[in-house]
Structures are given as C-alpha cells and as structure tokens.
Amino acid sequence: MTPSNPFSSISRRTLISTAAALPALSGTLLSISAPARAGDLPTQGDPLPSWNDGATKQAILDFVRVTTDSSSKDLVPPEERIAAFDQDGTLWVEHPLFTQIVFCLDRVGPLVEARPQLKDREPFSTILSGDREAIGRLSARDLFEVVVATQSGMTVEEFRADVKKWLATAKDARWKRPYTELVYQPMQEVLRYLRANGYRTFIATGGSAGFVREYSEKVYGILTEQVAGTEQAFKYGYDKDHRPILIREPKLVLDNLGAGKIENFWLMYARRPYAAFGNSSADDQQMLEYVKAGSGARLSVAVLHDDAKREYAYGPAQGLPNTSIGTFSQEMYDMAKKQGWNVVSMKDDWKRIFAFE
Amino acid sequence: MTPSNPFSSISRRTLISTAAALPALSGTLLSISAPARAGDLPTQGDPLPSWNDGATKQAILDFVRVTTDSSSKDLVPPEERIAAFDQDGTLWVEHPLFTQIVFCLDRVGPLVEARPQLKDREPFSTILSGDREAIGRLSARDLFEVVVATQSGMTVEEFRADVKKWLATAKDARWKRPYTELVYQPMQEVLRYLRANGYRTFIATGGSAGFVREYSEKVYGILTEQVAGTEQAFKYGYDKDHRPILIREPKLVLDNLGAGKIENFWLMYARRPYAAFGNSSADDQQMLEYVKAGSGARLSVAVLHDDAKREYAYGPAQGLPNTSIGTFSQEMYDMAKKQGWNVVSMKDDWKRIFAFE
C-alpha cells in the first residue's frame, strides 16, 4: 500500500466495510482545487471553532452525530446525505447590494446603448441613475430582469471569462477586499464538517447559477454541478468557423424565488435535503420549511443579520427596515420558532465572521 | 489506523499527495447501494471484458489513459472529469417501445376516464387502441405528451412509490425479465471504468428524469442528482394535515429533445463533458457533436443497433425502417465519420450484450 495508490491492495470487502468512512474524503478532494486559506483544516477537537457555544452550534453537532452514527435510529444512508445552502446572506455578504448586481451595474450602460428603448424603462432607469439606495430598493424580480438582460447573448465561455476577470479585480467598498473573501468563516466550517461526514453540499441560490458556478469550487469547495440557481436558457448554434457553441439566452427557465428554490431543487436533484441553511423570506422560507418537515432528523438553520458592527443589521424580524434583499420577515421568524428551526444570531453565535479577521 | 476510520492518522499532506488516486473510490462507494451482480468488479487485466478488441474499445482505453495520466498533455483536472450517457438505446434496451412508455400505457386508461375529452385526441387515441406498432410510430414529442399527462398530479413520494412498484413486477415481453436487467453489460463496464479513473458519470436522457432516478443508483451506480432528463415542473403546497408537499405539475420545463439535451446539460451542470455516449439523432446528435468539438482529448461514442439476433437492428443508417425511437440517421452516421466519433457495432464490438447471458 503505497502513498501513490493507497487502495491497490485493499479487497472489495474492506472497501465496502470502510465505505461509510469514505465520504469523509470528498471535502478534502475538492479542496485540492482551492487555494490554501486560513482555517482550511478543521481543528482536531472542535470542527466549528468560529462558533460560540450555544443552541445552534449544538444542534449542528447533534444533527451530524445522529445522522451518521451507524447505531443511530436516524442514520441517513450515504447516498441521501445532502445539505443545501443559500448563498447571498448565508455564505457571504449580500448587503447593501447582491454582489451579482454590482457585477451587472456597469454592464447596463453598454446594454442600453445597444437597446436605447430600455433607458426609460424600469428597472433600467433606476440602475442608470446610479442611486445605490434606490437600486437597493428594487425588488428581487426587478433585479432578475437586469441579470437576464445583461448576462445574455454571449457564449458560455465568454461569460465565464467575463465573470472571472471581474472577480479578480472588483473589491467591496467597505472592506476593500475581493468579494470572494467576504465569505462567512463559520459557514465554511459547517460546509467542511458536513462533507467530512459524508454529506454532499449544494448551493441553492436565488441568484443566477451561472455566476456562482464561476467561483463555487475555489471558494466553497462546491462543484459546479452542485450549484442550483435561477437559470436562463442556453441555445445551441455554430460560430463563424462552424464550431458548435452554446449561447446564453435572455429567457428565464428556472426561477428560484419564493417556493421556486425548493421546487427547482427537486427538479434538478430529486432529493429533500437533510439540512438547509438560508436567511431570506424571499427565497429560503419554503426550502427551510420543507427540509424540516422531512422524516427523521432534519436541520433547518436561518441566519439573522443582527451584527451592525462586524457586518450589517437589517430586516423586519428585528424591526429594521425592509430591503429587497435578505428579508427575514416576522412571519418567517415565527415559523422558525414554531417548527423548530435554528436561528443564527451573527452577533452572538459567531466568534468571528470572516477568515481575514 | 483502524478499518472503521482508515484515514484518521493520515496527514493533510498525504491526503493531497494521494488525491489523484481518490476519485477511484467514487465508483466503489456508489456501488454500496447497488446489489451485487455479475461483473461488478472489473477484471484485473481488462477493464472492458465484454468488449471485443477493436477501434472503439481501444479509443475508450486511450481516452482514459491520456486524460488521467499525470504526464499527459491532455490530462483533465479531477473536477472537470465528467462523462454523459444517454439511457434508452445506449445503456438499456429501447426497442420496440421505450420502457417509460410501457410504464405509461396502463396509466392512460384511468387518465382518460378522469378527462374523457382526451379519448379522441392524439396521441391518446392511438395509445388507447393498444396497437403497439402504431404506438411505436408516434413521435418522441407525442410520447412526451403522454409522459407529462400521466406523471402529474401526485406528490413526488407517490410517484416514486408507483415507479418502484411497477419496476419490481413488470417484465419485458421478449426476455421475460425485469426491465432493469436489460442493461448493456459492456456499457456497465465503461461506467465503472470511467469512475475508477475519477470520472463522474451522468445520465443525459431524452426521457423523464424523474422515472430514471428511481433506479439509476441501483442499476447504474449513478446518483439521482447526476441524472439529467426531460423534466416537468413541481409545485409547492400543503396536504390536508398542513404538511408541505411537492406535486408533479403537467408543465414541461426542460425539453431534452434535439439540441435540448446538451443545452439543458449546461443549464444543470455548467460543464462540457469530456466523453459522451448516445445512439439517437433525435436527442444525442448535438451532444455528441458538442463534446467532440471541445479542446483536448474528447470521446464521442454512438451505438448502432445492428444485432437483430441478440438484440435488435433498426434505423436509417443501416437502411432499416425509421421508428420514433433510436433514429440513427444517415446524417448522423456521416457526421460521426467526419468528426471522428466512434460508432459501436453491437454485433461486432460487444462480446456479450447482457449480464445474464
């Protein structure tokens, strides 16, 4: 049994008897394509070192234990171990504007130049006004329209290159760092902890899947095929050299707002996740409800943005103003309490927010 | 290092240095959910023992070698190793009727009873006639209509139970065996061989993904989330006990016919596969063309049904009558030759067709 092929001498019987331990590798395997970063390895004793002790941390530890301990009545077979994560506001910062919308902003100018009739139409006129507060008040559906309009007409390769180029240089105005560094360290630990216990981790975003897929592997260790999002159509065709191409079409196929997120998760993967993490009534509420209502042990976690100092505080559940994003409504808060979800207080539950702190 | 946790004492450095070998486990891991069956383990010397020596077998072996050998100029990074397989006519028998259509046939009676206006409408009147030859001449799009109409209105759990029950008892008329035994043993070997070399294997079917997902893990070792197919909408709601449910809706969302198969593959997974296997001009032609046109080493394989004795012979490419299914057109045959696909002659390339032979 040499390091370069450690399994060549292992019999099939051994492989099957140890198969329950094998999914533990997938997280590590994926991380080979990710740059080394602070906190990349779980601490030996505590898999969630950036979490303060409390009900939510304990609920996550308990959930993993009872669904993976072979003597547990709630043991989940390896093929069914699936966890779904919203992205904006759950895995990374969404305030004051979704990162994807920032990406779209300077693409609206050229779009309107090519199609001047859009100039006086909402939401384009608000976008062109440059008034970020007004832009922040646009509805998620308005923002969809901007996304679909600005992310169409190019080949999938051209779009990919454009996103990568933007991500490499764009910086958040407050932290002066690339957006891909504004990911929540406590959630990175949850992703790795779940994968280390055989869970396959998925993103279920209300945003456009195509955008998130360009960094999901490097940033979260999540493969492109495990990113479900709002998605537009693709059209097969040929370029001038008669090579086949796929073009992004301005037509919405999968709409992940509202119940669409869990409806489309089933459409894509045919699984009810055992664990789900979200933060917004606009697109996570039904997913969290559906997951929690499943048989056996299920974990639904909702992130409350209540840390004005280290991150942001917003949303009706705290009596704060509503915005188009991250709407943690009072209704969802009551539902969480009634149905036994866990609510994360970023202020109290998270020891640190970002890896760079 | 105990068998129950063989990796507890392995350092991160070792894990990374052996990471290239790790994907080899995924196939084995998946097979824990599959019943033991003949040929479950690759032969030590020959990973494709049911293939006769020839150009196509050699092309498969060469493709795997050059895309996984770390010194090869065509080495494919682990995260990009994706292979896509059509199902009907590529992984299992599709003649004289798609298995999924057989499943639908006795569901048309109750449907027409509930909605009598369908009785005189095509394709329902042909289905009700019981004339299997006429049914076999219906277009793939006609068959879609039957699938969507008969696979709607129930919860996802009810549908799942219905498919499982049917598969457990239904038998093919010619071989008198469950349909799930009518899978091509040479292709099972290709699936396992690819997974043993770090490829993730996907199904890309023109049929309904929901149907295929009910047996893909047991029969092919392919997880439900790795099955892409034609798919209808799901609707979130509540049952009489106020529990959240997902209902199958009679509305087509993803149409995998024609170029739809590769367009929707991108929509779901955002990858151009490195290898693709198909057999029909009706839904595989663009996928095979697109895969072959990618950079580096790519493998496109088209299965020609030319074995009237052991299976069936049909399709225009052999000057045989066209049917709605498995249309291997002369145009696709010419394209295959021109673009360097490999065409499988079932008669000449396959030593045996089924595991039970």
XYZ file of C-alpha atoms in Angstrom:
714
model
C 0.000 0.000 0.000
C 1.999 2.945 -1.330
C 1.019 6.563 -0.906
C 0.518 6.981 -4.640
C -2.085 4.251 -4.788
C -3.169 3.514 -1.255
C -6.042 1.249 -2.219
C -4.482 -1.122 -4.710
C -4.171 -3.909 -2.182
C -7.482 -3.385 -0.428
C -10.073 -6.045 -1.149
C -13.626 -5.193 -2.129
C -14.810 -6.460 1.257
C -12.561 -3.947 3.008
C -13.697 -1.155 0.750
C -17.333 -1.883 1.496
C -16.750 -2.223 5.227
C -14.999 1.128 5.285
C -17.265 2.776 2.779
C -19.071 4.700 5.482
C -15.814 6.496 6.211
C -15.008 7.256 2.590
C -17.267 10.224 2.007
C -15.059 11.927 4.565
C -12.615 12.395 1.716
C -14.774 14.317 -0.670
C -14.285 17.644 1.061
C -10.548 17.159 1.067
C -10.583 16.034 -2.517
C -12.407 19.143 -3.623
C -10.061 21.356 -1.700
C -7.200 20.376 -3.975
C -8.635 22.869 -6.472
C -8.986 25.560 -3.809
C -6.192 27.821 -2.655
C -4.923 27.179 0.856
C -6.553 29.599 3.260
C -6.823 30.253 6.972
C -8.953 27.662 8.738
C -8.768 25.194 5.881
C -8.405 22.269 8.247
C -10.899 21.621 10.987
C -9.430 21.862 14.455
C -8.899 18.378 15.823
C -11.130 18.853 18.829
C -13.753 21.303 17.594
C -14.970 21.152 13.994
C -16.694 24.529 14.397
C -14.090 26.743 16.098
C -15.588 30.008 14.824
C -18.901 29.266 16.537
C -19.648 30.262 20.094
C -21.147 27.517 22.223
C -24.901 27.729 22.066
C -28.086 26.078 20.857
C -27.340 26.372 17.126
C -23.773 25.062 17.291
C -25.019 22.177 19.438
C -27.878 21.487 17.006
C -25.430 21.200 14.100
C -23.138 18.845 16.044
C -26.115 16.736 17.198
C -27.589 16.565 13.697
C -24.354 15.249 12.220
C -23.910 12.748 15.040
C -27.404 11.202 14.885
C -27.492 11.047 11.073
C -24.062 9.431 10.657
C -23.640 7.205 13.744
C -24.254 3.683 12.487
C -26.104 2.751 15.682
C -28.454 5.755 15.465
C -32.140 5.306 14.644
C -31.810 8.449 12.495
C -28.858 7.188 10.448
C -29.036 8.558 6.888
C -27.683 6.344 4.061
C -24.647 7.905 2.330
C -26.445 8.443 -0.977
C -29.123 10.546 0.773
C -26.741 12.805 2.694
C -27.423 16.139 1.066
C -27.252 19.628 2.536
C -28.380 22.806 0.737
C -27.057 26.324 1.324
C -28.453 29.605 0.149
C -25.584 31.867 -0.895
C -26.294 35.621 -0.587
C -26.562 36.478 3.094
C -25.963 32.861 4.148
C -22.499 32.037 2.823
C -21.326 35.540 2.010
C -22.257 39.206 2.384
C -25.352 40.377 0.481
C -25.644 43.909 1.875
C -26.090 46.630 0.664
C -26.337 45.054 -2.819
C -26.086 41.489 -4.059
C -22.584 41.069 -5.475
C -24.079 39.787 -8.702
C -25.995 43.042 -9.087
C -22.796 45.024 -8.651
C -21.349 42.854 -11.421
C -24.333 43.750 -13.612
C -24.286 47.502 -12.930
C -21.571 48.504 -15.343
C -22.981 46.144 -17.929
C -26.248 48.096 -18.084
C -24.623 51.068 -19.832
C -23.472 49.134 -22.895
C -26.777 47.247 -22.921
C -28.810 50.448 -23.052
C -26.543 51.828 -25.741
C -27.372 48.802 -27.858
C -31.065 48.888 -26.964
C -31.920 52.576 -26.241
C -35.580 51.760 -25.633
C -34.565 50.315 -22.260
C -33.307 53.686 -20.999
C -36.672 54.937 -19.783
C -37.912 51.568 -18.594
C -37.686 50.286 -15.036
C -35.625 48.800 -13.562
C -33.046 50.062 -16.052
C -33.696 53.763 -15.443
C -33.157 53.322 -11.704
C -29.962 51.379 -12.361
C -28.732 54.099 -14.718
C -29.459 56.762 -12.087
C -26.551 55.349 -10.083
C -28.540 55.885 -6.879
C -27.476 52.820 -4.909
C -30.123 53.299 -2.254
C -32.837 53.306 -4.889
C -31.200 50.307 -6.541
C -31.209 48.549 -3.177
C -34.978 49.053 -3.000
C -35.655 47.333 -6.330
C -37.495 44.054 -5.986
C -35.698 40.777 -6.470
C -37.755 40.278 -9.609
C -36.594 43.631 -10.984
C -33.043 42.534 -10.333
C -33.714 39.260 -12.171
C -34.651 41.286 -15.220
C -31.318 43.098 -15.075
C -29.432 39.839 -14.610
C -31.113 38.125 -17.549
C -30.748 41.166 -19.804
C -27.057 41.690 -19.073
C -25.951 38.050 -18.938
C -27.256 37.027 -22.367
C -26.065 36.965 -25.946
C -22.565 35.630 -25.316
C -21.149 32.108 -25.407
C -20.808 30.243 -22.133
C -17.034 30.589 -22.411
C -17.211 34.359 -22.936
C -19.472 34.726 -19.913
C -17.170 32.567 -17.811
C -14.129 34.671 -18.749
C -16.021 37.892 -18.026
C -17.050 36.783 -14.520
C -13.561 35.514 -13.691
C -11.968 38.751 -14.849
C -14.387 40.849 -12.806
C -13.967 38.757 -9.658
C -10.180 39.048 -9.898
C -10.256 42.856 -9.683
C -13.545 44.032 -8.139
C -13.491 44.967 -4.463
C -16.136 45.567 -1.864
C -16.392 49.242 -0.910
C -16.342 48.690 2.876
C -13.694 46.016 3.348
C -11.622 46.852 0.235
C -11.268 43.162 -0.457
C -12.308 40.860 -3.307
C -15.910 39.755 -2.855
C -14.809 36.130 -2.673
C -13.087 36.897 0.643
C -16.344 38.125 2.173
C -17.491 34.600 2.956
C -18.560 33.679 6.462
C -15.897 31.585 8.154
C -18.402 29.806 10.463
C -20.332 28.583 7.417
C -17.128 27.424 5.708
C -16.563 25.280 8.778
C -20.086 23.853 8.523
C -19.551 23.020 4.844
C -16.321 21.171 5.615
C -17.744 19.468 8.698
C -20.718 18.143 6.739
C -18.510 16.917 3.877
C -16.156 15.294 6.375
C -19.190 13.286 7.470
C -20.269 12.140 4.047
C -22.672 14.948 3.187
C -22.674 16.317 -0.323
C -23.013 20.097 -0.090
C -25.121 22.056 -2.577
C -25.761 25.722 -3.149
C -29.405 26.683 -3.726
C -29.320 30.347 -4.652
C -31.978 32.787 -5.741
C -29.264 34.391 -7.856
C -28.054 33.167 -11.204
C -26.375 29.763 -11.020
C -24.045 30.646 -13.874
C -22.430 33.464 -11.905
C -21.960 31.460 -8.693
C -20.515 28.468 -10.534
C -17.500 30.507 -11.614
C -16.102 30.556 -8.066
C -18.034 27.916 -6.086
C -15.279 25.307 -6.354
C -12.461 27.592 -5.298
C -14.355 29.485 -2.647
C -16.636 26.841 -1.137
C -15.297 23.515 -2.437
C -18.664 23.028 -4.194
C -18.585 21.615 -7.721
C -20.430 23.464 -10.495
C -22.947 20.647 -10.819
C -23.878 21.111 -7.161
C -24.927 24.725 -7.662
C -28.653 25.202 -8.231
C -29.835 28.688 -9.003
C -32.109 30.825 -11.033
C -31.158 29.995 -14.584
C -31.795 31.175 -18.079
C -31.929 29.181 -21.314
C -28.990 28.153 -23.489
C -29.140 27.902 -27.266
C -27.120 25.559 -29.425
C -25.599 27.016 -32.566
C -22.418 27.410 -34.581
C -19.781 30.129 -34.708
C -18.325 31.602 -37.901
C -15.882 28.690 -38.105
C -18.809 26.230 -37.893
C -17.821 25.107 -34.413
C -20.764 24.262 -32.135
C -21.392 26.782 -29.366
C -23.845 27.404 -26.539
C -25.233 30.933 -26.225
C -26.853 32.384 -23.101
C -30.440 33.298 -23.985
C -32.492 36.105 -22.364
C -35.189 33.678 -21.229
C -35.794 32.579 -17.662
C -36.136 28.794 -17.280
C -35.712 28.221 -13.553
C -36.982 30.923 -11.185
C -35.697 30.269 -7.675
C -37.644 32.992 -5.888
C -40.264 32.024 -3.319
C -41.066 28.322 -3.363
C -39.176 28.077 -6.664
C -35.947 27.318 -4.843
C -37.114 24.020 -3.360
C -39.309 23.157 -6.371
C -36.297 23.523 -8.650
C -34.019 21.724 -6.226
C -36.257 18.705 -6.632
C -36.355 19.185 -10.403
C -32.547 19.136 -10.536
C -31.657 16.571 -7.890
C -34.828 14.721 -6.760
C -33.855 14.885 -3.093
C -35.230 16.532 0.008
C -32.054 17.769 1.730
C -31.464 16.653 5.322
C -30.051 20.043 6.219
C -30.705 23.509 4.803
C -29.251 26.930 5.558
C -30.800 30.220 4.482
C -31.610 33.730 5.606
C -34.349 35.253 3.474
C -38.121 35.018 3.368
C -37.849 35.913 -0.315
C -36.376 32.584 -1.345
C -35.379 30.402 1.635
C -38.561 30.125 3.682
C -40.183 27.226 1.822
C -36.889 25.368 1.494
C -36.298 25.564 5.242
C -39.883 24.541 5.956
C -39.800 21.609 3.545
C -36.482 20.306 4.841
C -37.570 20.496 8.471
C -40.827 18.639 7.670
C -38.970 15.579 6.360
C -38.827 12.286 8.231
C -36.029 11.543 10.705
C -33.566 14.121 11.950
C -33.555 17.295 9.858
C -31.773 20.594 10.354
C -33.048 23.968 9.169
C -30.932 26.986 10.010
C -31.797 30.643 9.326
C -29.141 33.352 9.606
C -30.256 36.610 11.229
C -28.181 39.653 10.260
C -28.057 41.384 13.626
C -24.418 42.437 13.798
C -24.279 46.075 12.719
C -20.717 46.396 13.904
C -18.921 43.422 12.382
C -21.268 43.036 9.380
C -24.783 44.523 8.974
C -28.129 44.537 10.762
C -31.287 44.600 8.640
C -34.689 43.053 8.138
C -38.213 43.189 9.590
C -37.682 40.353 12.104
C -35.621 42.827 14.139
C -37.924 45.752 13.463
C -35.393 47.115 10.992
C -36.225 48.484 7.548
C -37.036 46.045 4.797
C -34.914 45.948 1.670
C -35.296 43.898 -1.461
C -32.672 41.545 -0.093
C -32.349 39.432 2.990
C -35.923 39.933 4.037
C -36.069 37.983 7.305
C -39.766 38.614 7.948
C -41.559 38.353 11.258
C -43.648 35.583 9.678
C -40.537 33.547 8.939
C -39.215 34.181 12.429
C -42.451 32.868 13.971
C -42.374 29.875 11.625
C -38.792 29.116 12.666
C -39.739 29.095 16.342
C -42.866 27.014 15.786
C -41.241 24.432 13.534
C -38.006 24.090 15.459
C -35.527 25.664 13.043
C -32.370 27.117 14.470
C -31.868 30.859 14.121
C -28.260 32.057 13.993
C -27.584 35.373 15.655
C -24.468 36.547 13.852
C -23.711 38.767 16.830
C -23.975 36.063 19.474
C -23.350 32.770 17.670
C -20.339 33.666 15.553
C -16.967 34.156 17.228
C -15.655 35.638 14.030
C -17.305 36.500 10.747
C -14.506 36.387 8.168
C -11.331 34.344 7.800
C -9.259 37.542 7.484
C -10.313 38.902 10.879
C -5.459 3.260 11.625
C -8.493 1.070 12.191
C -10.735 -0.275 9.434
C -13.642 1.815 10.668
C -11.708 5.034 10.225
C -8.773 4.325 7.968
C -7.825 7.960 7.460
C -7.723 9.293 10.980
C -3.945 9.216 11.129
C -3.248 10.407 7.592
C -1.848 13.903 7.408
C -3.241 16.538 5.080
C -0.053 16.380 3.040
C -0.581 12.672 2.418
C -4.210 13.216 1.503
C -3.283 15.839 -1.041
C -0.448 13.798 -2.481
C -2.785 10.855 -2.949
C -5.740 12.923 -4.023
C -5.285 11.964 -7.658
C -5.976 8.360 -6.668
C -9.023 9.160 -4.586
C -11.594 9.581 -7.327
C -11.011 5.905 -7.971
C -13.167 5.272 -4.940
C -16.302 7.009 -6.064
C -17.497 4.113 -8.180
C -16.930 1.678 -5.390
C -18.591 3.963 -2.922
C -21.677 4.244 -5.061
C -21.861 0.519 -5.525
C -22.605 0.033 -1.845
C -26.176 0.984 -2.685
C -26.317 -1.428 -5.608
C -26.990 -5.142 -5.312
C -24.057 -7.402 -6.086
C -24.283 -8.595 -9.662
C -22.259 -10.472 -12.239
C -19.314 -8.448 -13.462
C -19.499 -5.958 -10.609
C -15.733 -5.860 -10.322
C -13.538 -5.059 -13.267
C -11.292 -7.874 -14.360
C -7.756 -7.182 -13.156
C -6.205 -7.147 -16.603
C -9.010 -5.928 -18.841
C -11.437 -3.294 -17.581
C -13.732 -3.924 -20.558
C -14.002 -7.737 -20.786
C -17.352 -7.700 -22.607
C -15.863 -5.698 -25.481
C -14.201 -7.323 -28.447
C -10.841 -5.856 -29.393
C -11.344 -3.147 -31.978
C -11.185 0.570 -32.696
C -13.891 1.617 -30.232
C -12.594 -0.395 -27.278
C -9.119 0.974 -27.990
C -10.459 4.524 -28.248
C -12.077 4.231 -24.809
C -8.885 2.849 -23.250
C -6.762 5.524 -24.937
C -9.110 8.316 -23.903
C -8.957 7.321 -20.240
C -5.187 6.947 -20.358
C -4.406 10.320 -21.932
C -6.894 12.260 -19.789
C -5.782 10.771 -16.454
C -2.043 10.148 -16.852
C -0.358 12.956 -14.921
C 2.367 13.284 -17.554
C -0.095 13.583 -20.438
C -0.590 16.853 -22.288
C -4.321 16.048 -22.325
C -4.608 15.497 -18.574
C -8.047 16.583 -17.323
C -8.285 18.042 -13.786
C -10.393 15.858 -11.445
C -13.170 18.428 -11.093
C -13.676 18.502 -14.869
C -13.855 14.735 -15.390
C -17.435 14.315 -16.495
C -18.961 11.740 -18.824
C -22.564 11.797 -20.065
C -24.630 8.788 -21.131
C -27.907 8.696 -22.961
C -30.078 5.971 -21.472
C -32.641 4.450 -23.876
C -30.779 2.503 -26.539
C -27.386 3.395 -25.028
C -27.465 1.900 -21.528
C -30.505 -0.351 -21.902
C -32.959 -1.682 -24.470
C -35.319 0.856 -26.059
C -36.955 -1.328 -28.694
C -39.796 -1.816 -29.587
C -41.013 0.784 -27.063
C -39.270 2.964 -24.516
C -39.698 1.292 -21.132
C -41.070 4.522 -19.737
C -43.820 4.476 -22.363
C -44.744 0.934 -21.351
C -44.981 2.259 -17.789
C -47.320 4.997 -19.021
C -49.568 2.772 -21.140
C -51.776 1.409 -18.391
C -51.931 4.844 -16.799
C -53.630 6.298 -19.874
C -56.900 4.402 -19.174
C -57.504 5.981 -15.754
C -56.369 9.357 -17.107
C -58.896 9.299 -19.955
C -61.606 8.196 -17.536
C -60.908 11.304 -15.481
C -60.607 13.539 -18.559
C -62.823 11.978 -21.270
C -62.067 14.769 -23.713
C -58.629 13.188 -24.231
C -60.134 9.979 -25.648
C -60.416 11.223 -29.220
C -57.245 13.267 -29.164
C -53.885 12.104 -30.418
C -51.664 10.668 -29.138
C -54.108 9.302 -26.550
C -56.428 7.623 -29.074
C -53.513 5.715 -30.606
C -52.337 4.691 -27.143
C -55.843 3.510 -26.259
C -56.024 1.475 -29.470
C -53.453 -0.871 -27.953
C -51.773 -1.174 -31.378
C -48.133 -1.341 -30.313
C -46.849 -0.890 -33.842
C -48.826 2.314 -34.215
C -47.665 3.394 -30.773
C -44.104 2.724 -31.855
C -44.599 5.131 -34.761
C -45.653 8.037 -32.538
C -43.163 10.866 -32.449
C -40.991 11.430 -29.414
C -42.917 14.642 -28.817
C -46.222 12.746 -28.828
C -44.739 10.413 -26.249
C -43.668 13.406 -24.122
C -47.279 14.483 -24.017
C -48.297 11.089 -22.671
C -45.493 11.125 -20.108
C -46.348 14.584 -18.806
C -50.076 13.860 -18.720
C -49.727 10.565 -16.854
C -46.917 11.530 -14.475
C -48.594 14.587 -12.955
C -50.921 15.424 -10.096
C -49.287 13.259 -7.443
C -46.693 14.039 -4.785
C -43.103 13.212 -5.517
C -43.277 10.414 -2.942
C -46.403 8.887 -4.537
C -44.758 8.938 -7.950
C -41.600 7.377 -6.553
C -43.566 4.547 -4.915
C -45.543 3.960 -8.119
C -42.410 3.633 -10.271
C -40.691 1.351 -7.767
C -43.744 -0.906 -7.552
C -44.015 -1.142 -11.330
C -40.320 -1.866 -11.840
C -40.448 -4.665 -9.243
C -43.087 -6.620 -11.188
C -43.102 -5.540 -14.859
C -41.268 -7.761 -17.317
C -40.093 -7.349 -20.865
C -42.127 -9.446 -23.305
C -39.162 -10.982 -25.129
C -36.710 -11.772 -22.344
C -39.309 -12.255 -19.571
C -37.087 -10.343 -17.208
C -37.399 -7.090 -15.246
C -36.527 -4.128 -17.439
C -33.695 -3.195 -15.097
C -31.882 -6.381 -16.152
C -31.932 -5.339 -19.807
C -28.915 -3.102 -19.380
C -25.917 -3.488 -21.651
C -23.069 -5.155 -19.813
C -20.353 -3.515 -21.984
C -21.676 -0.078 -21.018
C -21.795 -1.015 -17.331
C -18.106 -1.784 -17.672
C -17.472 1.615 -19.270
C -19.337 3.367 -16.437
C -17.263 1.596 -13.806
C -14.018 2.044 -15.717
C -14.581 5.785 -16.026
C -15.489 6.127 -12.333
C -12.453 4.075 -11.371
C -10.437 6.789 -13.124
C -12.026 9.729 -11.394
C -14.808 10.469 -13.864
C -18.216 11.407 -12.531
C -20.814 9.649 -14.667
C -24.064 11.357 -15.630
C -27.171 10.238 -17.460
C -28.493 12.675 -20.073
C -31.777 11.183 -21.193
C -34.473 12.395 -23.554
C -36.918 10.611 -21.254
C -38.226 11.909 -17.962
C -35.504 12.324 -15.334
C -37.960 11.501 -12.553
C -38.556 7.991 -13.886
C -34.879 7.169 -14.420
C -33.857 8.468 -10.998
C -35.883 5.774 -9.292
C -33.412 3.086 -10.351
C -30.264 4.887 -11.543
C -28.371 4.328 -8.297
C -29.140 0.626 -8.020
C -28.822 -0.193 -11.688
C -26.023 2.104 -12.863
C -24.411 3.403 -9.664
C -25.456 6.911 -10.752
C -26.837 9.223 -8.062
C -30.191 10.918 -8.628
C -28.525 14.323 -8.852
C -26.429 13.058 -11.754
C -29.464 12.241 -13.884
C -30.454 14.982 -16.335
C -33.596 14.438 -18.333
C -36.678 15.962 -19.745
C -38.428 17.350 -16.712
C -41.732 18.839 -15.739
C -42.485 21.456 -13.077
C -43.036 20.854 -9.360
C -45.431 22.839 -7.239
C -45.059 23.560 -3.553
C -48.171 23.177 -1.412
C -49.617 21.604 1.702
C -51.504 18.365 2.289
C -54.671 18.029 4.380
C -52.541 17.834 7.529
C -50.811 21.099 6.560
C -47.545 19.341 5.812
C -45.557 20.836 2.925
C -45.541 18.742 -0.241
C -44.229 18.898 -3.800
C -46.691 17.996 -6.553
C -45.713 16.979 -10.100
C -47.208 19.538 -12.479
C -48.271 18.868 -16.104
C -45.913 21.520 -17.451
C -42.718 20.865 -19.353
C -39.713 22.837 -18.036
C -36.728 21.078 -19.592
C -37.168 19.535 -23.035
C -34.219 17.284 -23.826
C -35.097 16.505 -27.447
C -32.815 17.713 -30.224
C -30.201 20.170 -29.005
C -32.162 20.448 -25.742
C -30.141 17.647 -24.216
C -26.807 19.460 -24.318
C -28.392 22.891 -23.716
C -30.013 21.587 -20.544
C -26.901 19.698 -19.520
C -25.132 23.032 -19.410
C -28.055 24.616 -17.579
C -27.865 21.937 -14.878
C -24.131 21.346 -14.564
C -22.213 24.055 -16.492
C -19.769 21.567 -17.971
C -18.936 20.279 -21.417
C -18.455 16.545 -20.804
C -15.175 15.004 -21.893
C -16.927 11.843 -23.009
C -20.454 11.234 -24.269
C -22.333 8.108 -25.305
C -25.567 8.083 -27.288
C -27.394 6.384 -30.108
C -30.133 8.600 -31.498
C -30.285 11.515 -33.902
C -33.431 12.573 -32.062
C -31.619 13.667 -28.923
C -27.939 12.649 -28.913
C -26.534 14.138 -32.106
C -25.812 17.664 -30.818
C -24.465 16.359 -27.505
C -22.013 14.084 -29.302
C -21.012 16.860 -31.689
C -20.508 19.402 -28.899
C -18.461 17.038 -26.760
C -16.198 16.058 -29.631
C -15.614 19.720 -30.528
C -14.164 20.520 -27.101
C -10.478 21.192 -26.518
C -8.067 18.389 -25.652
C -8.945 14.703 -25.871
C -12.670 14.086 -26.185
C -14.606 10.892 -26.764
C -17.963 10.680 -28.551
C -19.449 7.215 -28.984
C -22.619 6.336 -30.888
C -24.218 2.905 -30.501
C -25.542 1.314 -33.695
C -28.283 -1.264 -33.145
C -27.243 -3.801 -35.759
C -27.642 -7.059 -33.864
C -31.026 -8.472 -34.850
C -30.223 -11.791 -33.238
C -29.001 -10.885 -29.782
C -30.907 -7.573 -29.523
C -32.491 -5.590 -32.386
C -31.487 -3.992 -35.683
C -33.185 -0.751 -36.685
C -32.626 2.727 -38.025
C -31.964 4.567 -41.285
C -28.153 4.436 -41.004
C -28.430 0.739 -41.900
C -31.167 1.263 -44.456
C -33.683 -0.137 -41.985
C -37.096 1.395 -41.261
C -37.258 4.515 -39.134
C -39.168 4.468 -35.875
C -39.826 7.244 -33.423
C -37.023 5.878 -31.291
C -33.364 5.286 -31.782
C -33.241 7.117 -35.073
C -29.617 6.671 -36.113
C -29.878 8.746 -39.277
C -27.547 8.647 -42.255
C -26.735 12.306 -41.497
C -25.561 11.410 -38.004
C -23.549 8.497 -39.362
C -21.781 10.790 -41.823
C -21.182 13.335 -39.064
C -19.687 10.627 -36.845
C -17.224 9.617 -39.551
C -16.302 13.188 -40.403
C -15.839 14.361 -36.824
C -14.074 11.276 -35.529
C -16.699 9.812 -33.223
C -16.580 6.109 -32.531
C -19.505 4.046 -33.749
C -20.229 0.881 -31.768
C -21.449 -2.066 -33.786
C -23.334 -4.086 -31.181
C -22.867 -7.138 -33.368
C -19.113 -6.821 -33.773
C -17.917 -4.768 -30.792
C -19.811 -6.429 -27.967
C -18.812 -9.902 -26.820
C -21.979 -10.124 -24.825
C -24.966 -7.826 -24.519
C -26.459 -8.591 -21.103
C -25.031 -9.710 -17.762
C -27.429 -12.667 -17.667
C -26.168 -14.182 -20.908
